[in-house]
Amino acid sequence: ASDLIADPDVDAVLVASTDATHADITIACIEAGKPVLCEKPLATTVADAERVLRAELATGRRLVQVGFMREYDHAHKDLYDLLQSGAIGAALKFRSLHVNPRFVRELTIDSVITNSLIHDIHSARWIMPAEVESAYVQWALADRARPRSARLADIQLAFVDGAIGSLEYNGDSGYGYEVKVEVTGEKGLISTAEHPSPALRHSGSVSSAITPNWPERFAQAYLDEAQAWIDAIQRNEATGPSAWDGYMSLAVADASIRSANTGRPHHLDAIEKPSLY
């Protein structure tokens, strides 16, 4: 990675390596003055995410975009835009459902939070107008012999403006892959549109296909994310989820893991938001 980053013919870097390498590679890109699109999570710990944040702050400009591609998904963006229009008044509750087919490997509650629910955490922070204040986690075991295993998990959020949130993860749905978001407001409710597929009405029933996994569901969002990043670089601008968003998503994840460890809600432990963001 160091040779690639140092190569004068390389203008920008997309980091899609294993999670544990994200922070160090991203910092190397920052120190080389090169824009970097780092796949989520920005790091595996809040401390490492803060190292990335402080490296970028030292340059005085944004170089980092974090790969929370749901911001580029039309269903999520349409919901966000409608909420911003004031159609349902002030947002009172955020709900997300993150449904997976059976994973090849069994995940712990820690990895479910930092690798899967991290997307939903960012969606909640992006869509809702106020910052997350605290998190409380409950989960169902995938295997009773493994007390940290997680088949289904739920993060309950409290926002600083009094709104609440619920992020549900299902790691073994038995039917496919789905991501849904719903926001309840003072004057109504907004839900993401169902993933488009033909509805078949036949023999007294209605059926519609569900995507088998995440690459099929978010293929276009990944392409749009990458193109938006490239376009921003060419304009000498920074757009999309920032290093601050990467840091704060991990701060929420950290509070969630502490909650999983203690069985109690936990407040975020985060630095004050820098003016760069």
Coordinates of C-alpha atoms in Angstrom, one line a residue:
A1 CA 0.0 0.0 0.0
S2 CA 2.8 2.4 0.8
D3 CA 4.3 2.1 -2.7
L4 CA 1.0 2.7 -4.3
I5 CA 0.2 5.8 -2.1
A6 CA 3.7 7.2 -2.8
D7 CA 3.4 6.7 -6.6
P8 CA 3.3 10.2 -8.3
D9 CA 1.0 8.8 -11.0
V10 CA -1.7 7.9 -8.3
D11 CA -4.0 10.9 -7.7
A12 CA -6.4 9.3 -5.2
V13 CA -6.8 6.0 -3.3
L14 CA -9.8 3.8 -2.7
V15 CA -9.3 1.6 0.4
A16 CA -11.2 -1.7 0.3
S17 CA -8.8 -3.8 2.4
T18 CA -9.6 -5.6 5.6
D19 CA -11.1 -3.5 8.4
A20 CA -8.1 -3.6 10.6
T21 CA -5.9 -1.9 7.9
H22 CA -8.3 1.0 7.2
A23 CA -7.0 3.6 9.7
D24 CA -3.3 3.2 8.9
I25 CA -3.8 3.3 5.2
T26 CA -6.1 6.2 5.3
I27 CA -3.6 8.2 7.5
A28 CA -0.9 7.4 5.0
C29 CA -3.0 8.8 2.2
I30 CA -3.7 12.0 4.3
E31 CA 0.0 12.5 5.0
A32 CA 0.7 12.1 1.2
G33 CA -2.0 14.7 0.5
K34 CA -4.1 12.4 -1.5
P35 CA -7.9 12.1 -1.4
V36 CA -9.1 8.8 -0.1
L37 CA -12.4 6.9 -0.2
C38 CA -12.2 4.5 2.7
E39 CA -14.7 1.6 2.9
K40 CA -16.5 1.5 6.2
P41 CA -15.7 1.3 9.0
L42 CA -13.1 4.0 9.1
A43 CA -11.3 2.1 11.8
T44 CA -12.0 -0.8 14.2
T45 CA -11.8 1.4 17.4
V46 CA -12.8 4.9 18.3
A47 CA -9.2 5.6 19.2
D48 CA -8.0 4.7 15.8
A49 CA -10.8 6.7 14.1
E50 CA -9.7 9.7 16.2
R51 CA -6.1 9.2 14.9
V52 CA -7.5 9.5 11.3
L53 CA -9.5 12.5 12.3
R54 CA -6.6 14.4 13.9
A55 CA -4.3 13.5 10.9
E56 CA -6.9 15.2 8.6
L57 CA -7.4 18.1 10.9
A58 CA -3.6 18.8 10.8
T59 CA -3.9 19.4 7.0
G60 CA -6.7 21.9 7.4
R61 CA -8.8 20.4 4.6
R62 CA -11.0 17.4 4.0
L63 CA -9.3 14.5 2.2
V64 CA -11.3 11.6 3.5
Q65 CA -14.7 10.2 2.4
V66 CA -16.1 7.1 4.2
G67 CA -17.9 4.4 2.2
F68 CA -21.4 4.7 3.7
M69 CA -22.9 4.2 0.3
R70 CA -26.5 4.3 1.4
E71 CA -26.4 8.0 1.1
Y72 CA -26.2 7.3 -2.7
D73 CA -29.1 4.8 -2.7
H74 CA -32.2 6.4 -4.3
A75 CA -34.6 4.9 -1.8
H76 CA -32.6 6.4 1.2
K77 CA -32.0 9.7 -0.6
D78 CA -35.7 10.1 -1.5
L79 CA -36.7 9.5 2.1
Y80 CA -34.0 12.0 3.3
D81 CA -35.2 14.7 0.8
L82 CA -38.8 14.2 1.8
L83 CA -38.0 14.6 5.5
Q84 CA -35.9 17.7 4.7
S85 CA -38.9 19.2 2.9
G86 CA -40.8 19.3 6.1
A87 CA -43.5 17.0 4.8
I88 CA -44.0 15.2 8.2
G89 CA -42.8 18.0 10.5
A90 CA -40.2 17.3 13.1
A91 CA -38.8 13.7 13.2
L92 CA -39.7 11.8 16.3
K93 CA -38.5 8.2 15.6
F94 CA -36.0 6.5 13.2
R95 CA -36.5 2.8 12.4
S96 CA -34.3 0.6 10.3
L97 CA -34.5 -3.1 9.3
H98 CA -31.3 -4.8 8.1
V99 CA -32.1 -8.3 7.0
N100 CA -29.4 -10.7 5.7
P101 CA -29.4 -14.3 4.3
R102 CA -27.4 -16.7 6.4
F103 CA -23.8 -15.7 6.8
V104 CA -21.1 -18.2 6.0
R105 CA -19.3 -17.3 9.2
E106 CA -20.9 -16.8 12.6
L107 CA -20.6 -13.2 13.8
T108 CA -20.3 -12.0 17.4
I109 CA -22.4 -9.1 18.7
D110 CA -19.3 -6.9 18.5
S111 CA -18.7 -7.6 14.8
V112 CA -22.4 -7.3 14.0
I113 CA -22.3 -3.8 15.4
T114 CA -19.0 -2.6 13.9
N115 CA -19.3 -4.3 10.5
S116 CA -23.0 -4.5 9.7
L117 CA -25.1 -2.2 11.9
I118 CA -22.5 0.5 11.4
H119 CA -24.3 1.2 8.1
D120 CA -27.6 1.7 10.0
I121 CA -25.9 3.8 12.6
H122 CA -24.7 6.2 10.0
S123 CA -28.1 6.2 8.2
A124 CA -29.7 7.3 11.5
R125 CA -27.1 10.0 12.1
W126 CA -27.4 11.2 8.5
I127 CA -31.2 11.2 8.2
M128 CA -32.2 12.4 11.7
P129 CA -31.5 16.1 12.4
A130 CA -29.9 15.7 15.8
E131 CA -26.9 13.7 17.0
V132 CA -27.1 10.4 18.9
E133 CA -26.8 10.7 22.6
S134 CA -26.9 7.1 23.9
A135 CA -27.3 3.5 22.8
Y136 CA -28.9 0.4 24.3
V137 CA -28.4 -3.1 22.8
Q138 CA -30.3 -6.3 23.1
W139 CA -29.7 -9.4 21.0
A140 CA -30.6 -13.0 20.4
L141 CA -27.9 -15.7 20.4
A142 CA -27.1 -17.6 17.2
D143 CA -25.7 -20.4 19.4
R144 CA -26.4 -20.8 23.1
A145 CA -23.0 -22.3 23.6
R146 CA -21.4 -19.1 22.4
P147 CA -22.6 -16.2 24.6
R148 CA -21.3 -13.5 22.2
S149 CA -22.8 -15.0 19.1
A150 CA -25.6 -12.9 17.5
R151 CA -28.4 -14.0 15.1
L152 CA -30.6 -10.9 15.7
A153 CA -29.7 -7.6 17.4
D154 CA -31.4 -4.3 18.1
I155 CA -29.8 -1.0 19.0
Q156 CA -32.1 1.5 20.6
L157 CA -30.9 5.1 20.2
A158 CA -31.7 8.3 22.0
F159 CA -31.0 11.6 20.2
V160 CA -30.1 14.9 21.8
D161 CA -33.3 16.5 20.7
G162 CA -35.5 13.8 22.4
A163 CA -36.1 11.7 19.3
I164 CA -35.6 7.9 19.5
G165 CA -34.4 5.2 17.2
S166 CA -34.4 1.4 16.6
L167 CA -31.9 -0.4 14.4
E168 CA -32.8 -4.1 13.9
Y169 CA -30.3 -6.6 12.4
N170 CA -31.2 -10.1 11.3
G171 CA -28.3 -12.3 10.3
D172 CA -30.2 -15.3 9.2
S173 CA -33.5 -14.3 7.7
G174 CA -34.2 -17.4 5.6
Y175 CA -35.5 -15.4 2.7
G176 CA -32.9 -12.9 1.3
Y177 CA -31.6 -9.4 1.8
E178 CA -33.5 -6.3 2.7
V179 CA -32.8 -2.9 4.1
K180 CA -35.7 -0.6 5.1
V181 CA -36.0 2.7 6.8
E182 CA -39.0 4.5 8.3
V183 CA -39.2 7.9 10.0
T184 CA -42.2 8.9 12.1
G185 CA -42.8 12.7 12.3
E186 CA -45.2 15.0 14.0
K187 CA -47.5 15.1 11.0
G188 CA -46.9 11.7 9.3
L189 CA -44.6 8.9 8.4
I190 CA -42.1 8.3 5.6
S191 CA -40.9 4.8 4.5
T192 CA -38.3 3.9 1.9
A193 CA -39.9 2.5 -1.2
E194 CA -39.7 -1.3 -1.6
H195 CA -36.9 -2.5 -3.8
P196 CA -38.4 -2.5 -7.3
S197 CA -39.4 -5.9 -8.8
P198 CA -42.5 -7.0 -10.6
A199 CA -45.4 -8.1 -8.4
L200 CA -46.9 -11.4 -9.5
R201 CA -50.6 -12.0 -8.8
H202 CA -51.5 -15.6 -9.4
S203 CA -53.5 -18.4 -7.9
G204 CA -54.9 -16.4 -5.1
S205 CA -51.6 -14.9 -4.0
V206 CA -49.2 -11.9 -4.6
S207 CA -45.5 -12.4 -4.7
S208 CA -42.5 -10.2 -5.4
A209 CA -38.8 -11.1 -5.7
I210 CA -36.3 -10.1 -3.0
T211 CA -32.6 -9.5 -3.7
P212 CA -30.5 -12.4 -2.6
N213 CA -27.7 -10.3 -1.0
W214 CA -26.2 -6.9 -0.6
P215 CA -24.2 -6.6 -3.9
E216 CA -27.4 -6.9 -5.9
R217 CA -29.3 -4.5 -3.6
F218 CA -26.7 -1.7 -3.5
A219 CA -24.8 -2.2 -6.8
Q220 CA -25.9 1.1 -8.3
A221 CA -25.3 3.0 -5.0
Y222 CA -21.7 1.8 -5.0
L223 CA -21.2 3.0 -8.6
D224 CA -22.9 6.4 -7.8
E225 CA -20.8 6.8 -4.7
A226 CA -17.5 6.2 -6.6
Q227 CA -18.5 8.5 -9.4
A228 CA -19.5 11.3 -7.0
W229 CA -16.2 10.9 -5.2
I230 CA -14.3 11.2 -8.5
D231 CA -16.3 14.1 -9.7
A232 CA -15.7 15.9 -6.4
I233 CA -11.9 15.3 -6.7
Q234 CA -11.9 16.8 -10.2
R235 CA -13.7 19.9 -8.8
N236 CA -11.2 20.1 -5.9
E237 CA -14.1 19.6 -3.4
A238 CA -15.0 17.1 -0.7
T239 CA -18.4 15.6 -0.5
G240 CA -20.2 12.6 1.1
P241 CA -19.7 11.1 4.5
S242 CA -16.7 12.6 6.2
A243 CA -14.0 11.4 8.6
W244 CA -16.1 12.9 11.3
D245 CA -19.0 10.7 10.2
G246 CA -16.7 7.7 10.3
Y247 CA -15.5 8.7 13.8
M248 CA -19.0 9.3 15.2
S249 CA -20.4 6.1 13.8
L250 CA -17.7 4.3 15.7
A251 CA -18.5 6.3 18.8
V252 CA -22.1 5.1 18.6
A253 CA -20.8 1.5 17.9
D254 CA -18.5 1.8 21.0
A255 CA -21.5 2.9 23.2
S256 CA -23.5 0.0 21.8
I257 CA -20.8 -2.6 22.6
R258 CA -20.4 -1.2 26.1
S259 CA -24.2 -1.6 26.4
A260 CA -24.0 -5.2 25.2
N261 CA -21.4 -5.8 27.8
T262 CA -23.3 -4.3 30.7
G263 CA -27.0 -4.7 29.7
R264 CA -27.5 -0.9 30.3
P265 CA -27.8 2.1 28.0
H266 CA -24.5 4.0 27.5
H267 CA -23.8 7.6 26.5
L268 CA -21.4 8.4 23.7
D269 CA -17.8 9.2 24.7
A270 CA -16.7 11.5 21.8
I271 CA -14.7 14.7 21.2
E272 CA -16.4 18.0 20.3
K273 CA -17.1 18.3 16.6
P274 CA -14.2 20.2 14.9
S275 CA -15.1 23.3 12.8
L276 CA -13.7 21.6 9.6
Y277 CA -16.8 19.4 9.6

